[in-house]
mmCIF file of C-alpha atoms in Angstrom:
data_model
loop_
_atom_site.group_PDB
_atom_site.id
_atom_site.type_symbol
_atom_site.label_atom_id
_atom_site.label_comp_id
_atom_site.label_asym_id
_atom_site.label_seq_id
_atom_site.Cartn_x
_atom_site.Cartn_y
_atom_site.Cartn_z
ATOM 1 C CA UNK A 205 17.269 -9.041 11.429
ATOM 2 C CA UNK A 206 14.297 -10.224 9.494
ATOM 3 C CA UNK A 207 13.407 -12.551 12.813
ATOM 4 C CA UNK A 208 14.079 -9.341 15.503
ATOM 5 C CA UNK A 209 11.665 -7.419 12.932
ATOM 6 C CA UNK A 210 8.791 -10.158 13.327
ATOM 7 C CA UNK A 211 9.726 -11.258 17.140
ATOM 8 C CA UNK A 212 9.114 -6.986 17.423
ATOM 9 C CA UNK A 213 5.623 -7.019 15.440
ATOM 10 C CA UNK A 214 4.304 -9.532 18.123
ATOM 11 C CA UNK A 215 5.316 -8.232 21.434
ATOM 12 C CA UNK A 216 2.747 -6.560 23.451
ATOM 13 C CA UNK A 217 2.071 -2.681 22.856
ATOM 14 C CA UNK A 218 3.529 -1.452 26.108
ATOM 15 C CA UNK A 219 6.639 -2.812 25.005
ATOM 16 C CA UNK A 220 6.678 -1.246 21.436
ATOM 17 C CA UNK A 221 6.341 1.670 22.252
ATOM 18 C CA UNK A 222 8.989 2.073 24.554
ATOM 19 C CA UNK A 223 11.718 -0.223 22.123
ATOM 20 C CA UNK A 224 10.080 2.166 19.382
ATOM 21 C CA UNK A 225 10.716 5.143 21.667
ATOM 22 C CA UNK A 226 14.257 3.915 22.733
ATOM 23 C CA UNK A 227 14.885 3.133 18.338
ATOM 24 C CA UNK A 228 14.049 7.114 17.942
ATOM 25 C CA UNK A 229 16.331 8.102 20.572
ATOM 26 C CA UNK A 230 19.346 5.946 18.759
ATOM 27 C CA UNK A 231 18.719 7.291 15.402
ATOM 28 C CA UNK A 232 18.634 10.849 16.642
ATOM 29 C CA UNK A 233 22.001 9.705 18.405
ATOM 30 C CA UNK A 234 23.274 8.932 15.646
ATOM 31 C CA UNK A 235 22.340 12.439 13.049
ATOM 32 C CA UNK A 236 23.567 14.330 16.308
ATOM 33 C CA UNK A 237 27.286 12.608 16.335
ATOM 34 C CA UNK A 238 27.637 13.005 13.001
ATOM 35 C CA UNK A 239 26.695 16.462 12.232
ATOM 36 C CA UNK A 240 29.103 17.242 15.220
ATOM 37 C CA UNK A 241 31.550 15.609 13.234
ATOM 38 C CA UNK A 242 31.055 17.460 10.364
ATOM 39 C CA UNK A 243 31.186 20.652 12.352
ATOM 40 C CA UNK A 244 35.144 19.462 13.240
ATOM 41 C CA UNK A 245 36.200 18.756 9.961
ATOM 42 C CA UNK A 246 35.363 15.434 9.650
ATOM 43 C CA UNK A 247 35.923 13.779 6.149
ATOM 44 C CA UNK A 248 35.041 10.753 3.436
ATOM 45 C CA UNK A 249 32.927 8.071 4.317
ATOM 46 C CA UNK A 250 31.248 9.577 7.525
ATOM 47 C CA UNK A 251 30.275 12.659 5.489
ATOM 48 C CA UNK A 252 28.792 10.699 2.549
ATOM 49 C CA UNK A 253 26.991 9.096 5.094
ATOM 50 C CA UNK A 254 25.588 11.984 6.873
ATOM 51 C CA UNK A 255 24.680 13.140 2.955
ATOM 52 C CA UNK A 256 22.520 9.962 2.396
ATOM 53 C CA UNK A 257 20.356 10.392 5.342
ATOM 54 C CA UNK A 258 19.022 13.888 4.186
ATOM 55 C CA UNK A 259 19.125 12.552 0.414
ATOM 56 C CA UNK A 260 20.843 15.499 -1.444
ATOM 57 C CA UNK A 261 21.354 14.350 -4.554
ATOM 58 C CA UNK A 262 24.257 15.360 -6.570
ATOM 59 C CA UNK A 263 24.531 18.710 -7.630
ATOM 60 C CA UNK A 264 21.165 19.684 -5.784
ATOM 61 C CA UNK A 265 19.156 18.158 -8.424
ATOM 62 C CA UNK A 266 16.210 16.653 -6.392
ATOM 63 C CA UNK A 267 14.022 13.124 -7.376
ATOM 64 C CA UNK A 268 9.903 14.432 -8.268
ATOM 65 C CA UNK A 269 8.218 13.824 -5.426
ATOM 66 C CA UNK A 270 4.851 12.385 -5.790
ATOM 67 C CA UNK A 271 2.016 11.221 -2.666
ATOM 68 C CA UNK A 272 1.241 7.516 -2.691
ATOM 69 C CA UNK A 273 -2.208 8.315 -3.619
ATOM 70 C CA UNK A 274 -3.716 10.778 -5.926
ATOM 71 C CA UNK A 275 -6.872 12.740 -6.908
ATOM 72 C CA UNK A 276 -9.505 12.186 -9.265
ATOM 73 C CA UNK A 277 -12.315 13.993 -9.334
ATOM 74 C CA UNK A 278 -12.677 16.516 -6.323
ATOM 75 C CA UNK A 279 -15.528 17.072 -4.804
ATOM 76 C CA UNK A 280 -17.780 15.257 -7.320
ATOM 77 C CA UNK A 281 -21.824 15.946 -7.088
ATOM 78 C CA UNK A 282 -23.927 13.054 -5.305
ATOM 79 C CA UNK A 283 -23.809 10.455 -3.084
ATOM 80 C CA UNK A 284 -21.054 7.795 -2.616
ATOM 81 C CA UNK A 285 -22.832 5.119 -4.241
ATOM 82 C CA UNK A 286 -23.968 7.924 -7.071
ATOM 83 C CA UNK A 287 -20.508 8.758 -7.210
ATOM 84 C CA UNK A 288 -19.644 5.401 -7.501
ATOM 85 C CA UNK A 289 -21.888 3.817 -10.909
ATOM 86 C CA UNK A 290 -20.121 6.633 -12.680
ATOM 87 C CA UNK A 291 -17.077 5.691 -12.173
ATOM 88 C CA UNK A 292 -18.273 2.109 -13.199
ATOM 89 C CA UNK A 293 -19.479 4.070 -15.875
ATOM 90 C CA UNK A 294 -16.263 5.276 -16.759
ATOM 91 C CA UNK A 295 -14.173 2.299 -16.684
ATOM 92 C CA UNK A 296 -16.626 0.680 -19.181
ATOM 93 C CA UNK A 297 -16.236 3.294 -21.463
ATOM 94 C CA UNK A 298 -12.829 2.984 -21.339
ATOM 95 C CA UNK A 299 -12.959 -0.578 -22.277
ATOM 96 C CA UNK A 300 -11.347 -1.353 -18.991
ATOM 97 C CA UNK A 301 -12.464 -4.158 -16.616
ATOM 98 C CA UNK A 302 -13.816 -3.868 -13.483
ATOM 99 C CA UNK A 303 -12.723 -6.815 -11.094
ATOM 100 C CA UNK A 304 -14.637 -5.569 -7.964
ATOM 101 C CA UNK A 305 -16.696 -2.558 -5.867
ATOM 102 C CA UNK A 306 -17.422 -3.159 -2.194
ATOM 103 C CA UNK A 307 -18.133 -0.920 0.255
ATOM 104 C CA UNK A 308 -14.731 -0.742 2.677
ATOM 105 C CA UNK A 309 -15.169 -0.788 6.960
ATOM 106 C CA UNK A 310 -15.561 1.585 8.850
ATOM 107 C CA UNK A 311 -15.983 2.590 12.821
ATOM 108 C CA UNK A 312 -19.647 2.918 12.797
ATOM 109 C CA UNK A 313 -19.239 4.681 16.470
ATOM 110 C CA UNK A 314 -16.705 7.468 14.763
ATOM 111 C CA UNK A 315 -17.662 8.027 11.489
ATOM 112 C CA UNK A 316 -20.916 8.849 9.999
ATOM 113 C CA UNK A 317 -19.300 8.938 6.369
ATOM 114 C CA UNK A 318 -18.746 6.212 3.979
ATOM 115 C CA UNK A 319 -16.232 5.150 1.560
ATOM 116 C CA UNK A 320 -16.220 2.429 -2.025
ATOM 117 C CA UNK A 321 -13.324 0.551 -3.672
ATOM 118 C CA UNK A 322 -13.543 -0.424 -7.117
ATOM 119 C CA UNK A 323 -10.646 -2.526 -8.405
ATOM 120 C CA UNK A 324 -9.559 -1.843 -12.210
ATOM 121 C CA UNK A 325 -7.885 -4.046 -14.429
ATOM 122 C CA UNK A 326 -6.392 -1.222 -17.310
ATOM 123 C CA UNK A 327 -4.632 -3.983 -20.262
ATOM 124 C CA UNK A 328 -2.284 -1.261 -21.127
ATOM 125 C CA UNK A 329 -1.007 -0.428 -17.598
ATOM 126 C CA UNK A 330 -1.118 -4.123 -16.456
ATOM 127 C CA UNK A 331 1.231 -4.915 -19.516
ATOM 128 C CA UNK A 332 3.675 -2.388 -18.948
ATOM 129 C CA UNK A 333 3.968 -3.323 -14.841
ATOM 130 C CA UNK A 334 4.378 -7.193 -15.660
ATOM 131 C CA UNK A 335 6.864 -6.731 -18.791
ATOM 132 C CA UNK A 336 9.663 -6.268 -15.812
ATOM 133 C CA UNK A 337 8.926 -9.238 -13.717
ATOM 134 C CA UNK A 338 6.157 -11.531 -12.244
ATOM 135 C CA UNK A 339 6.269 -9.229 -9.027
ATOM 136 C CA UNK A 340 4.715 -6.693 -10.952
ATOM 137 C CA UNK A 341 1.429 -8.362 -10.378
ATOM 138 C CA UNK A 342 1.794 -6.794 -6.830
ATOM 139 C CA UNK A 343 1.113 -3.509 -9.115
ATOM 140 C CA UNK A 344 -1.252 -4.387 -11.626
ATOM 141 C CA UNK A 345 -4.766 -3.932 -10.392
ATOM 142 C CA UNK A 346 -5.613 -0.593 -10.134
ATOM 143 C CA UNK A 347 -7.614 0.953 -7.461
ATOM 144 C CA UNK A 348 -10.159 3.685 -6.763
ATOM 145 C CA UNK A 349 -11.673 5.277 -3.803
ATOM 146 C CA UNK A 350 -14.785 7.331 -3.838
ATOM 147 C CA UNK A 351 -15.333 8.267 -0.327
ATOM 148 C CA UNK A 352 -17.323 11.429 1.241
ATOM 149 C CA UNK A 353 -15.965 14.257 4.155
ATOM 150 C CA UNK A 354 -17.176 17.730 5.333
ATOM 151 C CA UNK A 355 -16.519 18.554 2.469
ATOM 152 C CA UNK A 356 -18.756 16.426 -0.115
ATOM 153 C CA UNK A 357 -17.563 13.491 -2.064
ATOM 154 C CA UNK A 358 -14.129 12.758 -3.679
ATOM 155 C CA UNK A 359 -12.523 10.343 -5.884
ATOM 156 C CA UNK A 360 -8.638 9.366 -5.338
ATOM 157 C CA UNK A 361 -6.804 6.162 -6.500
ATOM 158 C CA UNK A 362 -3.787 4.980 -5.313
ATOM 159 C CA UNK A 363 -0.926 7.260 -7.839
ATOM 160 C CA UNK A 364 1.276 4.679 -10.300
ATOM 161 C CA UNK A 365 3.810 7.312 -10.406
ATOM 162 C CA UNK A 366 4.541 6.389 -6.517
ATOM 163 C CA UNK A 367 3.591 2.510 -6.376
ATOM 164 C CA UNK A 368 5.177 1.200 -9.752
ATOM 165 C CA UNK A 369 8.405 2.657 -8.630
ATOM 166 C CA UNK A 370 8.387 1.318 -5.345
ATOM 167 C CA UNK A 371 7.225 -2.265 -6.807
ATOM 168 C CA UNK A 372 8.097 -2.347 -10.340
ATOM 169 C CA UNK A 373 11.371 0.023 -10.911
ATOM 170 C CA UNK A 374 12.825 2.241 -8.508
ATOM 171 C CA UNK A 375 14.316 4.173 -11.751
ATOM 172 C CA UNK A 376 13.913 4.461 -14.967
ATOM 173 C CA UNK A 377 10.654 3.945 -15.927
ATOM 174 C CA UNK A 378 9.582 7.637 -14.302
ATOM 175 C CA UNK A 379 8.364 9.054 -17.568
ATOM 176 C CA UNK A 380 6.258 5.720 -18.324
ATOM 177 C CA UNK A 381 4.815 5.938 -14.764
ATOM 178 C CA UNK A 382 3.828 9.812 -15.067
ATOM 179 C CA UNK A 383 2.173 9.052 -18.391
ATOM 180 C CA UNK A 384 0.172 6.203 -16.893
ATOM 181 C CA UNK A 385 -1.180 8.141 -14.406
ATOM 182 C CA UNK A 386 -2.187 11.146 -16.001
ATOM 183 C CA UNK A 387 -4.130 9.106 -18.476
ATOM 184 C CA UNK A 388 -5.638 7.380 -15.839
ATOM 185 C CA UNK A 389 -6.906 10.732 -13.950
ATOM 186 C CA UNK A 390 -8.038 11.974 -17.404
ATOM 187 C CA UNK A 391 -9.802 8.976 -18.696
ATOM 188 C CA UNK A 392 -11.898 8.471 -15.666
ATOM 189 C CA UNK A 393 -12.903 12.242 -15.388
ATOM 190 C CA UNK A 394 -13.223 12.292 -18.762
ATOM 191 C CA UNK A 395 -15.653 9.329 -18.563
ATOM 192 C CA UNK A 396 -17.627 10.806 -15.576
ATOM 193 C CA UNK A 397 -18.069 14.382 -17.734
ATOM 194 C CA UNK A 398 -15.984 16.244 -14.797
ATOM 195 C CA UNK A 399 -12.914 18.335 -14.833
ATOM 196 C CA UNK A 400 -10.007 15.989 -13.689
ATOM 197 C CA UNK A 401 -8.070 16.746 -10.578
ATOM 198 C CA UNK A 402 -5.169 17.758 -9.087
ATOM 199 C CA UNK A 403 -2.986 17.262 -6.308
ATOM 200 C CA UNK A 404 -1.613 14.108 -4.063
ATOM 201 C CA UNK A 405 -3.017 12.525 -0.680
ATOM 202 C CA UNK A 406 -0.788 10.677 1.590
ATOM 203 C CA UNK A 407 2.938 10.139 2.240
ATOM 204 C CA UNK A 408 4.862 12.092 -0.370
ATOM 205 C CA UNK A 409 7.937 10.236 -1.302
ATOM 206 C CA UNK A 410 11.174 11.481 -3.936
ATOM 207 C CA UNK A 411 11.834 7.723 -4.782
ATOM 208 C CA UNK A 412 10.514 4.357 -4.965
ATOM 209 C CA UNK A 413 12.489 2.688 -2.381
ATOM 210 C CA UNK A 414 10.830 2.835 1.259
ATOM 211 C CA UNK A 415 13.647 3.392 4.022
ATOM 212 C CA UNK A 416 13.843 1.982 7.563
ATOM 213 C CA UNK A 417 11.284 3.174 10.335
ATOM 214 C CA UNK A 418 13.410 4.231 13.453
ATOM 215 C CA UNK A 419 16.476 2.920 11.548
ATOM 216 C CA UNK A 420 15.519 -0.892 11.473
ATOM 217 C CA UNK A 421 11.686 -1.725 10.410
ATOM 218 C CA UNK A 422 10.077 -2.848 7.280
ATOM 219 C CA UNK A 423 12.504 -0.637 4.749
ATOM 220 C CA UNK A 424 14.623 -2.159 1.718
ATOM 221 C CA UNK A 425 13.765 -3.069 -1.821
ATOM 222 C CA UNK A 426 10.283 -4.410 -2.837
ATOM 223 C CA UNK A 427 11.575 -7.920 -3.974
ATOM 224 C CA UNK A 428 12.884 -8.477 -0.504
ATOM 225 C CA UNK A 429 9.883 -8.059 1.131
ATOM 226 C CA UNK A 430 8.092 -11.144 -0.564
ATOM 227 C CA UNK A 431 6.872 -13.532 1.914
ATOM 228 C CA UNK A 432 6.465 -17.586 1.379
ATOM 229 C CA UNK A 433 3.152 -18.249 2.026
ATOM 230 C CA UNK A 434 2.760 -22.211 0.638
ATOM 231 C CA UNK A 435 3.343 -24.169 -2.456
ATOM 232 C CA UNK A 436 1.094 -26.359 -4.211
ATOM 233 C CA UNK A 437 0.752 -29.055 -6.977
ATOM 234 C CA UNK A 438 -0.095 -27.153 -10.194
ATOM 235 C CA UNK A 439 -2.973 -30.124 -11.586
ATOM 236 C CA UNK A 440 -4.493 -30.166 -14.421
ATOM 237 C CA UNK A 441 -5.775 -26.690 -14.383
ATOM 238 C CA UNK A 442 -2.782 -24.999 -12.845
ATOM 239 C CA UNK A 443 -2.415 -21.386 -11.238
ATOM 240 C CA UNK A 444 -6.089 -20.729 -12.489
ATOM 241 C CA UNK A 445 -8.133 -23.663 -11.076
ATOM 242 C CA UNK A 446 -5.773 -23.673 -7.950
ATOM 243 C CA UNK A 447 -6.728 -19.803 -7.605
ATOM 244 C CA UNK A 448 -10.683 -20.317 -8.075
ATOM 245 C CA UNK A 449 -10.988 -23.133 -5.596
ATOM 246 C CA UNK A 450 -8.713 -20.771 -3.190
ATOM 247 C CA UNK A 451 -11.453 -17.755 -4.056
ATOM 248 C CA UNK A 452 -14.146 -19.939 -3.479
ATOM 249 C CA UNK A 453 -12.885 -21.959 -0.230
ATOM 250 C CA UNK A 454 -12.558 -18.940 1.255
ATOM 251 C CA UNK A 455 -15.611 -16.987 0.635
ATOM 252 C CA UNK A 456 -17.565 -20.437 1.827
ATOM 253 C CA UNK A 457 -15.583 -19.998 4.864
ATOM 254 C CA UNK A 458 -16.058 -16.525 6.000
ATOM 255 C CA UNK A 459 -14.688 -13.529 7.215
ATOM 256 C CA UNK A 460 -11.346 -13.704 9.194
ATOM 257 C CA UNK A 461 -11.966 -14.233 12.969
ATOM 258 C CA UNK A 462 -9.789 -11.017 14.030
ATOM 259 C CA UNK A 463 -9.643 -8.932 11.059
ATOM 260 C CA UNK A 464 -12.722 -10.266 8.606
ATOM 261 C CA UNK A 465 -10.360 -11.431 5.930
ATOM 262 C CA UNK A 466 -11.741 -12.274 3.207
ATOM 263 C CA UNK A 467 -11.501 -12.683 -0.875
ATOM 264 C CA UNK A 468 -12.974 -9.532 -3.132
ATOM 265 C CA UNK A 469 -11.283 -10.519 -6.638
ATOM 266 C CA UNK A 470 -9.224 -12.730 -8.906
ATOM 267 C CA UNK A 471 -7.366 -10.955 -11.936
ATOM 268 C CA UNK A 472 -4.768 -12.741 -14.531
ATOM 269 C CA UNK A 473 -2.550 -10.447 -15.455
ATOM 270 C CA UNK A 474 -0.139 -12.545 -17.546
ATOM 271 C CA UNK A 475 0.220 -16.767 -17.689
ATOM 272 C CA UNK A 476 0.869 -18.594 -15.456
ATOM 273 C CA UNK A 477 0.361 -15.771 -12.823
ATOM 274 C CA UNK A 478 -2.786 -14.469 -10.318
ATOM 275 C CA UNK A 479 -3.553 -12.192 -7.832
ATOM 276 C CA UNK A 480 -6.260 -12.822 -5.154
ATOM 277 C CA UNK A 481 -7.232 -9.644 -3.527
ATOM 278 C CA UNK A 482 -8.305 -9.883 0.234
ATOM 279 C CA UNK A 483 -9.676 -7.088 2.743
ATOM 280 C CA UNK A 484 -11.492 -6.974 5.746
ATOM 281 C CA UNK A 485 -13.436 -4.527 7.417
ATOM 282 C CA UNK A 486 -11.859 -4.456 10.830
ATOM 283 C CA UNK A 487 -8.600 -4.406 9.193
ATOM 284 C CA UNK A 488 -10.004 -1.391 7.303
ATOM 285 C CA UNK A 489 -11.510 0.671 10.278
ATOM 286 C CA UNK A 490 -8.742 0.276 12.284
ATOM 287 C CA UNK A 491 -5.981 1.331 9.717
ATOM 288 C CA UNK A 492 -8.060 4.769 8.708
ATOM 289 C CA UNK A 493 -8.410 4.765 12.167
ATOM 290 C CA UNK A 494 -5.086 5.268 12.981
ATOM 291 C CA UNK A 495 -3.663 7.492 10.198
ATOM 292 C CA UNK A 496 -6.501 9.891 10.659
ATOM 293 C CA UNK A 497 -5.267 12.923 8.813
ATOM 294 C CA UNK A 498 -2.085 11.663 8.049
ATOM 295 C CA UNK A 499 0.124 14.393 6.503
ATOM 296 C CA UNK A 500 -3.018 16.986 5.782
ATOM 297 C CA UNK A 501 -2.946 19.031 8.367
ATOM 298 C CA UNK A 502 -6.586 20.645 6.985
ATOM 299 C CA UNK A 503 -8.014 17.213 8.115
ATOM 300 C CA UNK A 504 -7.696 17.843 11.060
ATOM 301 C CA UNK A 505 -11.055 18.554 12.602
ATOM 302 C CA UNK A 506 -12.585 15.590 10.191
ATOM 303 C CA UNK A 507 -14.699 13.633 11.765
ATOM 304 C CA UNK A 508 -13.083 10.153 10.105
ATOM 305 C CA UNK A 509 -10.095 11.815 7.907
ATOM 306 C CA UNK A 510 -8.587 8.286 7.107
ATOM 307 C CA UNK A 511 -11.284 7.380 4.760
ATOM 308 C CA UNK A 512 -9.049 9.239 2.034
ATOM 309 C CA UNK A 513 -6.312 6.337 1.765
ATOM 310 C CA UNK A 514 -9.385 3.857 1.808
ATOM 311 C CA UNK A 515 -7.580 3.135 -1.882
ATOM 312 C CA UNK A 516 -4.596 1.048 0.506
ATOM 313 C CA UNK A 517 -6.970 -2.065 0.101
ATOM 314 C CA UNK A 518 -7.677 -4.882 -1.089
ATOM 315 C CA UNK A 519 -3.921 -6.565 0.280
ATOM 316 C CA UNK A 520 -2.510 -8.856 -3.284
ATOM 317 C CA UNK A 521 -1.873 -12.556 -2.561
ATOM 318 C CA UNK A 522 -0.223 -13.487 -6.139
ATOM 319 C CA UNK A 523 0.143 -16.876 -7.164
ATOM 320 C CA UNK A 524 2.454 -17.950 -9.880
ATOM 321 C CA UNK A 525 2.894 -21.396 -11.497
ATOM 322 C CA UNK A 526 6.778 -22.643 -11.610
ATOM 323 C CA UNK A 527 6.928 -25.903 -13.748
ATOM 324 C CA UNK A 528 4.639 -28.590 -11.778
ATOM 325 C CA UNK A 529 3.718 -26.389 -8.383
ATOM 326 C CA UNK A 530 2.225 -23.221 -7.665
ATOM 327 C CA UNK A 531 4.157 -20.694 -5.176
ATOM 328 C CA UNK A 532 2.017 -18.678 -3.029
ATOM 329 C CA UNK A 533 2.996 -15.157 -2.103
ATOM 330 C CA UNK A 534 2.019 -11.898 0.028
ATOM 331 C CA UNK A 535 4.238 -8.546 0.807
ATOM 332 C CA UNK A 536 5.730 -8.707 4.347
ATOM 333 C CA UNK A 537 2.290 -6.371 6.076
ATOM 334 C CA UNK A 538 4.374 -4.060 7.935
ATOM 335 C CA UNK A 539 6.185 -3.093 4.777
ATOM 336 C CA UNK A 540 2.866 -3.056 2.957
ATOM 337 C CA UNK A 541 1.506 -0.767 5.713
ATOM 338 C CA UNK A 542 4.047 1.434 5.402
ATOM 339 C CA UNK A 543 4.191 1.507 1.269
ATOM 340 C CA UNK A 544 0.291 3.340 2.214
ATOM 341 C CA UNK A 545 -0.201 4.769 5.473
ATOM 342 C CA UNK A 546 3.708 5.947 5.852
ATOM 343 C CA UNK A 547 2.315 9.153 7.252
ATOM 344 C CA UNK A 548 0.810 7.862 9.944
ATOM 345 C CA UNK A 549 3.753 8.803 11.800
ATOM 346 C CA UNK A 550 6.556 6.820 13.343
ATOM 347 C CA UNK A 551 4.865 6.769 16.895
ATOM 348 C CA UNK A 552 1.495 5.606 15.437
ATOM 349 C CA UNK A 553 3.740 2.415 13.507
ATOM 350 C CA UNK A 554 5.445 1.533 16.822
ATOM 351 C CA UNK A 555 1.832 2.134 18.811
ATOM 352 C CA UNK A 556 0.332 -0.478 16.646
ATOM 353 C CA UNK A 557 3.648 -2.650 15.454
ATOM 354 C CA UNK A 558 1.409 -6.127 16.507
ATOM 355 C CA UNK A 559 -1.248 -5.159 13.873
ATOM 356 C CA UNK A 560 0.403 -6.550 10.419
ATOM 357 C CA UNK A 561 2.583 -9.249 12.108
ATOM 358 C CA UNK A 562 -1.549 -10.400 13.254
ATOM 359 C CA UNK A 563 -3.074 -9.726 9.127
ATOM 360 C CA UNK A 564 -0.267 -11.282 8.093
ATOM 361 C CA UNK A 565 -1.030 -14.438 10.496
ATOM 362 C CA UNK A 566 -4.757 -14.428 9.503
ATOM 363 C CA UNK A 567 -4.239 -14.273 5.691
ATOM 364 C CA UNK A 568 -2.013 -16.981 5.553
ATOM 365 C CA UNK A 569 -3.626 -19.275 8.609
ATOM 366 C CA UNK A 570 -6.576 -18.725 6.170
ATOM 367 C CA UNK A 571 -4.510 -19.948 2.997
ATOM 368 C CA UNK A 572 -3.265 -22.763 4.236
ATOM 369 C CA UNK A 573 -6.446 -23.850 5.782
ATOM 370 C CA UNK A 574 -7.822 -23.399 2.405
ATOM 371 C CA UNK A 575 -5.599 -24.911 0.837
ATOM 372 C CA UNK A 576 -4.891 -28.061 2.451
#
């Protein structure tokens, strides 16, 4: 399946959209001849199954739902980069660490607005995520987007409550997610003297686990979506000095030749583990691009309504030293693109189903090259 799923992600666009097109038609199939079924009296395992698809939990008792991203301050007074040092501001009060701000891509002939990552290293949160595994590095840097609209200028982050239980533990570890992010809202309002607030952005979800596009792509648990990308002798100055020559070799190289990939920050979050985060600004414009206003209908008429899930980058590579070697690991980039721009819309993922099977390429061409 795995190889159908990446042979799928490189065939030409004409030709995803009408297997994408003919996977929509099969699914639909399928709820149709069940709920038929069920209308005759049909019984056990084809009525459980018909259960799981709408996920009705037992006894109507319904799983919070939460949006993968979340707001901060909304709208905030000044301009992005304004916006921006206060928020820098914030996390320093906080006694936080700040790993990186850059200014994320956009498509200059489109959009007339602009948007800023910072990435945020929070010891308490980064603890909790990597207590359960080292894939929980995948969840440990924290980031925030301060990006302007119509509307003024807004600050979101991408909302622990959804990630950590997609990454880190599907269940129970709800109440520890909720009060990570609600002290992460209220410290950074608190530290930019506004009024913290409410309400999600992006795909809501009731559960951590992402299921199957059209019935077949980039769904499953988070562990299984780990991709190889190389392995390395550890040296003398293991996972860290193999990680800063990795930073460096690719900054002296440059941008990405089809997406501008490139490195923005290291961070350590426990020993013998690190994450190298890597953006670009193609790979930027063109994914705000394409969700455009996503699941918020009052985005509509934006001129560039993407820009508020510009929080979905920097991509983690994390690197973790086993004995004498270093493994080298990303998240497969369709799943990834789906864990943040899910509402995009099923047509818009099959439209554009070459686009992470290509990052993917470029981030690890680039790592090897780098490497070796």
């Amino acid at each position: 399946m795995d190889f159908l799923l990446d042979y799928l992600s490189r065939t030409p666009e004409t030709y995803q959209l009408y297997i994408g097109s003919i996977m929509s038609i099969k699914v639909l199939s399928s709820y149709l001849r069940e709920f038929i079924c069920l209308r005759r009296g049909c019984r056990g395992a084809l009525f459980l199954a018909l259960l799981s698809h709408f996920a009705l939990a037992p006894g109507g008792v319904q799983a919070q739902e939460y949006g993968v991203f979340m707001r901060m301050a909304d709208p905030a007074e000044g301009t992005v980069a304004e916006v921006s040092a206060r928020v820098e501001g914030a996390v320093e009060h906080a006694g936080w660490t700040l790993l990186a701000a850059y200014d994320v891509g956009v498509d200059a002939d489109d959009c007339s607005y602009s948007a800023r990552v910072l990435i945020v290293d929070w010891p308490e949160h980064t603890r909790i995520v990597m207590s359960q595994g080292d894939y929980g590095a995948f969840a440990a840097p924290l980031r925030v987007s301060v990006f302007e609209d119509e509307l003024g200028v807004h600050v979101a982050a991408v909302n622990p409550r959804s990630l950590n239980r997609t990454i880190v533990a599907e269940e129970g570890m709800d109440e520890e997610w909720g009060r990570l992010a609600d002290t992460f809202r209220e410290t950074l309002a608190e530290g930019m003297g506004v009024t913290p607030a409410e309400g999600p952005i992006g795909q809501m979800r009731k559960k951590g686990r992402i299921g199957r596009t059209m019935g077949i792509m980039a769904g499953g648990p988070f562990l299984g979506k780990l991709k190889d990308v190389t392995i390395v002798e550890a040296g003398e100055g293991g996972v860290q000095a193999i990680a800063q020559a990795l930073y460096e070799t690719l900054e002296a190289g440059g941008p990405g030749k089809d997406w501008g990939i490139r490195p923005v920050y290291l961070m350590n979050p426990a020993p013998g583990v690190v994450v190298l985060g890597v953006t670009g600004e193609r790979m930027e414009a063109r994914s705000f691009s394409i969700v455009g206003r996503g699941s918020d209908k009052s985005r509509s008429d934006f001129a560039c309504p993407g820009l508020d899930h510009s929080a979905a980058y920097p991509a983690e590579v994390v690197l973790t030293q086993e004995g004498e070697t270093v493994e080298v690991h990303v998240v497969d980039q369709m799943f990834r693109m789906k864990m943040f721009f899910e509402d995009a819309g099923k047509m818009k993922f099959a439209r554009n189903m070459a686009m992470p099977g290509s990052i993917e390429d470029e981030i690890k061409k680039l790592i090897r090259a780098a490497l070796f």
